[in-house]
Amino acid sequence: MVYRDLLISMNTGEKSSSADNQQVSRNVDDDYFSGFVDGEGCFYIGFSKRDDLPMKWQILTEFHVSQNPGSKNVLNALQRRLGCGYLKPNHPKSSSDKTWILVVKDKNDLRKKVIPFFDKHPLQTTKRLDYYVFKKVVQMIEERNHLTEEGFRKIVELVFSLKRETKKRYTKEMLLAS
Amino acid sequence: MVYRDLLISMNTGEKSSSADNQQVSRNVDDDYFSGFVDGEGCFYIGFSKRDDLPMKWQILTEFHVSQNPGSKNVLNALQRRLGCGYLKPNHPKSSSDKTWILVVKDKNDLRKKVIPFFDKHPLQTTKRLDYYVFKKVVQMIEERNHLTEEGFRKIVELVFSLKRETKKRYTKEMLLAS
């Protein structure tokens, strides 16, 4: 620990006690965040059964970024920069997973803050495709297209056109059957 | 696939066939790369048994970034920006893991290209500590300190002062015993 402390003070002038909760430099560029989100972020679209809705499904759109507790500072900085969202423990009941997550769910915040940010500072990996679909779906929901059969079907097709590494809870057939 | 293609052309003007090998935008900022590396990069220091060396251990210093094949474009762009390193399949013998990795091993490249880049565009997460130790070790090797018992011991202490998620092959005691 002595070496780490020495090194930190040598390189940054920070006191060692603040190492794990270091502030993000004041001059962090917006492009830093787009690179960071390209690696660590998620533009999530999910479906939840809701018999009271016209298409029987609720469409969930969420922007997420998670980090270990030591790097929560970056989530705070991104939250401040975007001017929306909230932080919470990612798995509050887990004793081993102590990660934090920045979440933006509010559709207005997504439309007016998150999407304009990533339009201006574009992603460069294949996550860009997730982002395009996300943006399109948020826009279709805003225009109430998701409440029509045609619009809902188009959203399902869009979401299932993306490669996913995680298993989906509902298949395309299940979503389009109702 | 039709929807995905439509969407891509709608948003970018790119042809769909180039979607998976899309070029990184020309105006990618250096800070994008520092954000990306903060999420996806690794400043690796390892030890390898070498009886012919004064301290009986070789010290390996490597900068790595890996990505799935669709996002190899970002690795290429970073390689071009840094002006060093090479790309290779990360696990050439695996049938499931098709990721690519950008590797910089050359000590001169690390010292003259990689380190100046991240000094100018600093990391913001706790990976910054890995970077400080990496930089210090590269510098100590350049100054031949690693060939003395005191220098070698200091390097081992530095490396083991970092939190690591993966299990180390050699313990601190094994390294300092010889």
Coordinates of C-alpha atoms in Angstrom, one line a residue:
Chain A
M1 CA 0.0 0.0 0.0
V2 CA 2.9 2.3 0.7
Y3 CA 4.1 2.0 -2.9
R4 CA 0.6 2.7 -4.2
D5 CA 0.2 5.7 -2.0
L6 CA 3.6 7.0 -3.0
L7 CA 2.9 6.5 -6.6
I8 CA -0.4 8.2 -6.5
S9 CA 0.9 11.3 -4.7
M10 CA 3.9 11.3 -7.1
N11 CA 1.7 11.3 -10.2
T12 CA -1.3 13.3 -9.2
G13 CA -0.6 15.2 -6.0
E14 CA -3.8 13.6 -4.6
K15 CA -3.8 12.3 -1.1
S16 CA -3.9 8.5 -0.9
S17 CA -7.1 8.4 1.1
S18 CA -9.0 9.8 -1.9
A19 CA -7.6 7.3 -4.4
D20 CA -10.7 5.2 -4.6
N21 CA -13.1 8.1 -4.7
Q22 CA -11.0 10.3 -6.9
Q23 CA -12.8 13.0 -8.8
V24 CA -12.9 12.9 -12.5
S25 CA -10.7 15.5 -14.0
R26 CA -12.5 18.7 -14.7
N27 CA -11.5 18.8 -18.3
V28 CA -13.0 15.4 -19.3
D29 CA -14.1 15.7 -22.8
D30 CA -17.5 14.5 -24.1
D31 CA -15.7 12.1 -26.4
Y32 CA -14.2 10.4 -23.4
F33 CA -17.8 9.5 -22.3
S34 CA -18.7 8.2 -25.8
G35 CA -15.6 6.0 -25.8
F36 CA -16.4 4.8 -22.3
V37 CA -20.0 4.0 -23.1
D38 CA -18.9 2.2 -26.3
G39 CA -17.1 -0.2 -24.0
E40 CA -19.3 -0.2 -20.9
G41 CA -22.7 1.1 -21.7
C42 CA -26.0 -0.6 -22.7
F43 CA -28.9 0.6 -24.7
Y44 CA -31.5 -1.8 -23.5
I45 CA -34.9 -2.6 -25.0
G46 CA -37.0 -5.1 -23.2
F47 CA -40.6 -6.4 -23.2
S48 CA -42.8 -6.9 -20.2
K49 CA -46.3 -8.7 -20.2
R50 CA -49.0 -6.2 -19.7
D51 CA -52.6 -7.3 -20.4
D52 CA -54.0 -3.8 -20.0
L53 CA -52.0 -2.4 -22.9
P54 CA -53.3 -2.5 -26.5
M55 CA -50.5 -4.8 -27.7
K56 CA -50.4 -6.7 -24.4
W57 CA -46.7 -5.8 -24.0
Q58 CA -45.0 -2.9 -22.4
I59 CA -41.8 -1.8 -24.1
L60 CA -39.0 -0.8 -21.8
T61 CA -36.2 1.4 -23.0
E62 CA -33.3 2.1 -20.6
F63 CA -29.8 3.5 -20.9
H64 CA -27.3 1.8 -18.5
V65 CA -23.7 2.0 -17.5
S66 CA -22.2 -0.1 -14.7
Q67 CA -18.9 0.1 -12.9
N68 CA -17.1 -1.3 -9.8
P69 CA -17.4 0.9 -6.7
G70 CA -14.0 2.4 -7.1
S71 CA -15.0 3.9 -10.5
K72 CA -18.4 5.2 -9.4
N73 CA -16.8 8.7 -9.9
V74 CA -17.1 8.2 -13.7
L75 CA -20.8 7.3 -13.4
N76 CA -21.4 10.4 -11.3
A77 CA -19.5 12.6 -13.9
L78 CA -21.6 11.1 -16.8
Q79 CA -24.8 11.7 -14.8
R80 CA -23.8 15.3 -14.3
R81 CA -22.9 15.7 -17.9
L82 CA -26.1 14.2 -19.2
G83 CA -28.2 16.0 -16.6
C84 CA -30.4 13.0 -15.9
G85 CA -30.6 9.5 -14.6
Y86 CA -29.7 8.1 -11.2
L87 CA -27.2 5.8 -9.6
K88 CA -28.0 2.6 -7.6
P89 CA -26.3 -0.6 -6.5
N90 CA -26.5 -3.0 -9.5
H91 CA -27.2 -6.1 -7.4
P92 CA -28.2 -4.8 -3.9
K93 CA -28.7 -8.3 -2.6
S94 CA -25.4 -9.7 -3.7
S95 CA -22.6 -9.9 -1.3
S96 CA -20.0 -10.3 -4.0
D97 CA -21.2 -8.0 -6.7
K98 CA -20.8 -4.4 -5.4
T99 CA -21.0 -2.7 -8.8
W100 CA -23.0 0.5 -9.3
I101 CA -25.2 1.3 -12.2
L102 CA -26.3 4.6 -13.8
V103 CA -29.8 4.3 -15.2
V104 CA -31.8 6.6 -17.4
K105 CA -35.4 5.4 -18.0
D106 CA -37.4 8.6 -18.3
K107 CA -38.4 8.8 -22.0
N108 CA -38.1 12.6 -22.1
D109 CA -34.6 12.4 -20.7
L110 CA -33.7 9.7 -23.2
R111 CA -35.1 11.8 -26.1
K112 CA -33.9 15.2 -25.1
K113 CA -30.6 14.5 -23.3
V114 CA -29.2 11.0 -23.9
I115 CA -29.9 10.7 -27.6
P116 CA -28.7 14.2 -28.6
F117 CA -25.5 13.5 -26.7
F118 CA -24.7 10.3 -28.6
D119 CA -25.8 11.8 -31.9
K120 CA -23.2 14.5 -31.4
H121 CA -20.6 12.1 -30.0
P122 CA -21.2 8.9 -31.9
L123 CA -20.3 5.4 -30.8
Q124 CA -17.8 3.6 -33.1
T125 CA -18.2 -0.1 -32.3
T126 CA -21.1 -2.4 -33.3
K127 CA -22.9 -1.0 -30.3
R128 CA -23.7 1.8 -32.7
L129 CA -26.4 -0.5 -34.2
D130 CA -27.9 -1.0 -30.7
Y131 CA -28.0 2.7 -30.4
Y132 CA -29.7 3.2 -33.8
V133 CA -32.4 0.8 -32.9
F134 CA -32.8 2.3 -29.5
K135 CA -33.1 5.8 -30.9
K136 CA -35.7 4.6 -33.5
V137 CA -37.8 2.8 -30.9
V138 CA -37.8 5.8 -28.5
Q139 CA -38.9 7.9 -31.4
M140 CA -41.7 5.4 -32.4
I141 CA -42.9 5.3 -28.8
E142 CA -42.9 9.1 -28.7
E143 CA -45.1 9.1 -31.9
R144 CA -47.3 6.5 -30.3
N145 CA -46.6 4.0 -33.1
H146 CA -45.9 1.3 -30.6
L147 CA -49.6 1.1 -29.8
T148 CA -50.5 -0.1 -33.4
E149 CA -50.0 -3.6 -34.6
E150 CA -47.8 -2.5 -37.5
G151 CA -45.6 -0.3 -35.2
F152 CA -45.3 -2.9 -32.5
R153 CA -44.3 -5.5 -35.1
K154 CA -41.7 -3.2 -36.6
I155 CA -40.2 -2.6 -33.1
V156 CA -40.0 -6.4 -32.4
E157 CA -38.3 -6.9 -35.8
L158 CA -35.8 -4.1 -35.1
V159 CA -34.9 -5.5 -31.7
F160 CA -34.5 -9.0 -33.0
S161 CA -32.4 -7.9 -35.9
L162 CA -29.6 -7.1 -33.4
K163 CA -27.1 -9.7 -32.4
R164 CA -27.4 -10.4 -28.7
E165 CA -25.0 -12.2 -26.4
T166 CA -27.5 -12.8 -23.7
K167 CA -30.5 -15.0 -24.0
K168 CA -33.8 -13.2 -24.5
R169 CA -36.6 -13.9 -22.1
Y170 CA -39.2 -13.8 -24.7
T171 CA -38.9 -15.1 -28.3
K172 CA -40.0 -13.1 -31.3
E173 CA -42.8 -15.5 -31.8
M174 CA -44.1 -15.1 -28.3
L175 CA -44.1 -11.3 -28.7
L176 CA -45.9 -11.4 -32.0
A177 CA -48.4 -14.1 -31.0
S178 CA -50.6 -11.9 -28.9
Chain B
M1 CA -32.0 -8.0 -41.5
V2 CA -34.0 -5.8 -43.7
Y3 CA -34.8 -3.5 -40.8
R4 CA -31.3 -3.4 -39.7
D5 CA -30.1 -2.5 -43.2
L6 CA -32.8 0.1 -43.6
L7 CA -31.9 1.6 -40.3
I8 CA -28.2 1.8 -41.0
S9 CA -28.6 3.4 -44.4
M10 CA -31.2 5.8 -42.9
N11 CA -28.8 6.9 -40.1
T12 CA -25.4 6.9 -41.7
G13 CA -25.8 6.7 -45.5
E14 CA -23.5 3.6 -45.3
K15 CA -24.2 0.5 -47.4
S16 CA -25.4 -2.3 -45.3
S17 CA -22.7 -4.7 -46.5
S18 CA -20.1 -2.5 -44.8
A19 CA -22.0 -2.4 -41.5
D20 CA -19.8 -4.9 -39.7
N21 CA -16.6 -3.5 -41.0
Q22 CA -17.6 0.1 -40.8
Q23 CA -14.8 2.7 -40.7
V24 CA -14.4 4.7 -37.5
S25 CA -15.5 8.3 -38.2
R26 CA -12.6 10.5 -39.3
N27 CA -13.2 13.0 -36.5
V28 CA -12.8 10.6 -33.6
D29 CA -11.2 12.5 -30.8
D30 CA -8.3 11.2 -28.7
D31 CA -10.5 11.4 -25.7
Y32 CA -12.8 8.8 -27.2
F33 CA -9.9 6.4 -27.1
S34 CA -9.1 7.2 -23.5
G35 CA -12.7 6.5 -22.5
F36 CA -12.7 3.3 -24.6
V37 CA -9.5 2.1 -23.1
D38 CA -10.7 2.9 -19.6
G39 CA -13.5 0.4 -20.2
E40 CA -11.8 -2.2 -22.4
G41 CA -8.0 -1.8 -22.1
C42 CA -5.5 -3.6 -20.0
F43 CA -2.1 -2.5 -18.8
Y44 CA -0.6 -5.9 -18.1
I45 CA 2.5 -6.6 -16.0
G46 CA 3.5 -10.3 -15.8
F47 CA 6.4 -12.4 -14.7
S48 CA 8.0 -15.3 -16.5
K49 CA 10.6 -17.7 -15.0
R50 CA 14.0 -17.0 -16.7
D51 CA 17.0 -18.6 -15.0
D52 CA 19.5 -16.8 -17.3
L53 CA 18.4 -13.3 -16.0
P54 CA 20.0 -11.7 -12.8
M55 CA 16.8 -11.8 -10.8
K56 CA 15.6 -15.1 -12.4
W57 CA 12.4 -13.5 -13.7
Q58 CA 11.6 -11.7 -16.9
I59 CA 9.1 -8.8 -16.5
L60 CA 6.5 -8.6 -19.2
T61 CA 4.8 -5.2 -19.9
E62 CA 2.0 -5.2 -22.5
F63 CA -0.8 -2.9 -23.4
H64 CA -3.9 -4.8 -24.7
V65 CA -7.3 -3.9 -25.9
S66 CA -9.7 -6.6 -27.2
Q67 CA -13.0 -6.5 -29.1
N68 CA -15.4 -8.7 -31.0
P69 CA -14.8 -9.0 -34.7
G70 CA -17.5 -6.5 -35.6
S71 CA -15.7 -3.8 -33.7
K72 CA -12.2 -4.5 -34.9
N73 CA -12.4 -1.2 -36.7
V74 CA -11.9 0.6 -33.4
L75 CA -8.7 -1.4 -32.7
N76 CA -7.4 -0.5 -36.1
A77 CA -8.2 3.1 -35.5
L78 CA -6.4 3.1 -32.2
Q79 CA -3.4 1.3 -33.7
R80 CA -3.2 4.0 -36.3
R81 CA -3.5 6.8 -33.8
L82 CA -0.9 5.3 -31.5
G83 CA 1.3 4.5 -34.4
C84 CA 2.4 1.1 -33.0
G85 CA 1.2 -2.4 -32.0
Y86 CA -0.4 -5.2 -33.9
L87 CA -3.7 -6.9 -34.1
K88 CA -4.2 -10.7 -33.8
P89 CA -7.0 -13.1 -33.0
N90 CA -7.2 -13.2 -29.2
H91 CA -7.8 -17.0 -29.0
P92 CA -6.9 -18.4 -32.4
K93 CA -7.6 -22.0 -31.4
S94 CA -11.1 -21.3 -30.0
S95 CA -14.1 -21.9 -32.1
S96 CA -16.4 -19.8 -29.9
D97 CA -14.2 -16.8 -29.0
K98 CA -13.5 -14.8 -32.2
T99 CA -12.3 -11.6 -30.5
W100 CA -9.4 -9.6 -31.8
I101 CA -6.7 -8.0 -29.7
L102 CA -4.5 -5.0 -30.2
V103 CA -1.1 -5.6 -28.5
V104 CA 1.8 -3.3 -27.8
K105 CA 4.8 -5.0 -26.3
D106 CA 7.7 -3.1 -27.7
K107 CA 9.2 -1.1 -24.8
N108 CA 10.2 1.8 -27.0
D109 CA 6.6 2.0 -28.3
L110 CA 5.2 1.8 -24.8
R111 CA 7.5 4.6 -23.6
K112 CA 7.4 6.9 -26.6
K113 CA 3.9 6.4 -27.9
V114 CA 1.5 4.7 -25.5
I115 CA 2.5 6.4 -22.2
P116 CA 2.6 9.9 -23.7
F117 CA -0.9 9.3 -25.1
F118 CA -2.4 8.4 -21.8
D119 CA -0.5 11.1 -19.9
K120 CA -2.1 13.6 -22.2
H121 CA -5.6 11.9 -22.2
P122 CA -5.8 10.4 -18.7
L123 CA -7.9 7.5 -17.6
Q124 CA -10.6 8.3 -15.1
T125 CA -11.5 5.0 -13.4
T126 CA -9.4 2.9 -11.0
K127 CA -7.6 1.6 -14.1
R128 CA -5.7 4.8 -13.7
L129 CA -3.8 3.1 -10.8
D130 CA -2.9 0.2 -13.1
Y131 CA -1.6 2.7 -15.6
Y132 CA 0.5 4.6 -13.0
V133 CA 2.2 1.3 -11.9
F134 CA 2.6 0.3 -15.6
K135 CA 4.3 3.6 -16.4
K136 CA 6.5 3.4 -13.4
V137 CA 7.6 -0.2 -14.2
V138 CA 8.3 0.6 -17.8
Q139 CA 10.4 3.6 -16.6
M140 CA 12.3 1.4 -14.1
I141 CA 13.0 -1.2 -16.8
E142 CA 14.3 1.6 -19.1
E143 CA 16.7 2.7 -16.3
R144 CA 17.8 -0.9 -15.7
N145 CA 16.6 -0.8 -12.1
H146 CA 14.7 -4.1 -12.6
L147 CA 18.1 -5.9 -12.7
T148 CA 18.9 -5.0 -9.1
E149 CA 17.4 -6.7 -6.1
E150 CA 16.0 -3.5 -4.7
G151 CA 14.5 -2.5 -8.1
F152 CA 13.0 -5.9 -8.7
R153 CA 11.5 -6.0 -5.2
K154 CA 10.0 -2.5 -5.7
I155 CA 8.4 -3.7 -9.0
V156 CA 6.9 -6.7 -7.3
E157 CA 5.5 -4.6 -4.5
L158 CA 4.0 -2.2 -6.9
V159 CA 2.3 -4.9 -9.0
F160 CA 0.9 -6.6 -5.9
S161 CA -0.3 -3.3 -4.5
L162 CA -3.0 -3.3 -7.2
K163 CA -6.3 -5.0 -6.8
R164 CA -6.7 -7.8 -9.3
E165 CA -9.8 -9.6 -10.3
T166 CA -7.9 -12.5 -11.9
K167 CA -5.8 -15.0 -10.0
K168 CA -2.1 -14.5 -10.3
R169 CA 0.0 -17.3 -11.5
Y170 CA 2.9 -16.5 -9.2
T171 CA 2.5 -15.3 -5.6
K172 CA 4.6 -12.4 -4.3
E173 CA 6.5 -14.8 -2.1
M174 CA 7.4 -17.0 -5.1
L175 CA 8.7 -14.0 -7.0
L176 CA 10.8 -12.6 -4.0
A177 CA 12.1 -16.0 -3.0
S178 CA 14.6 -16.4 -5.8

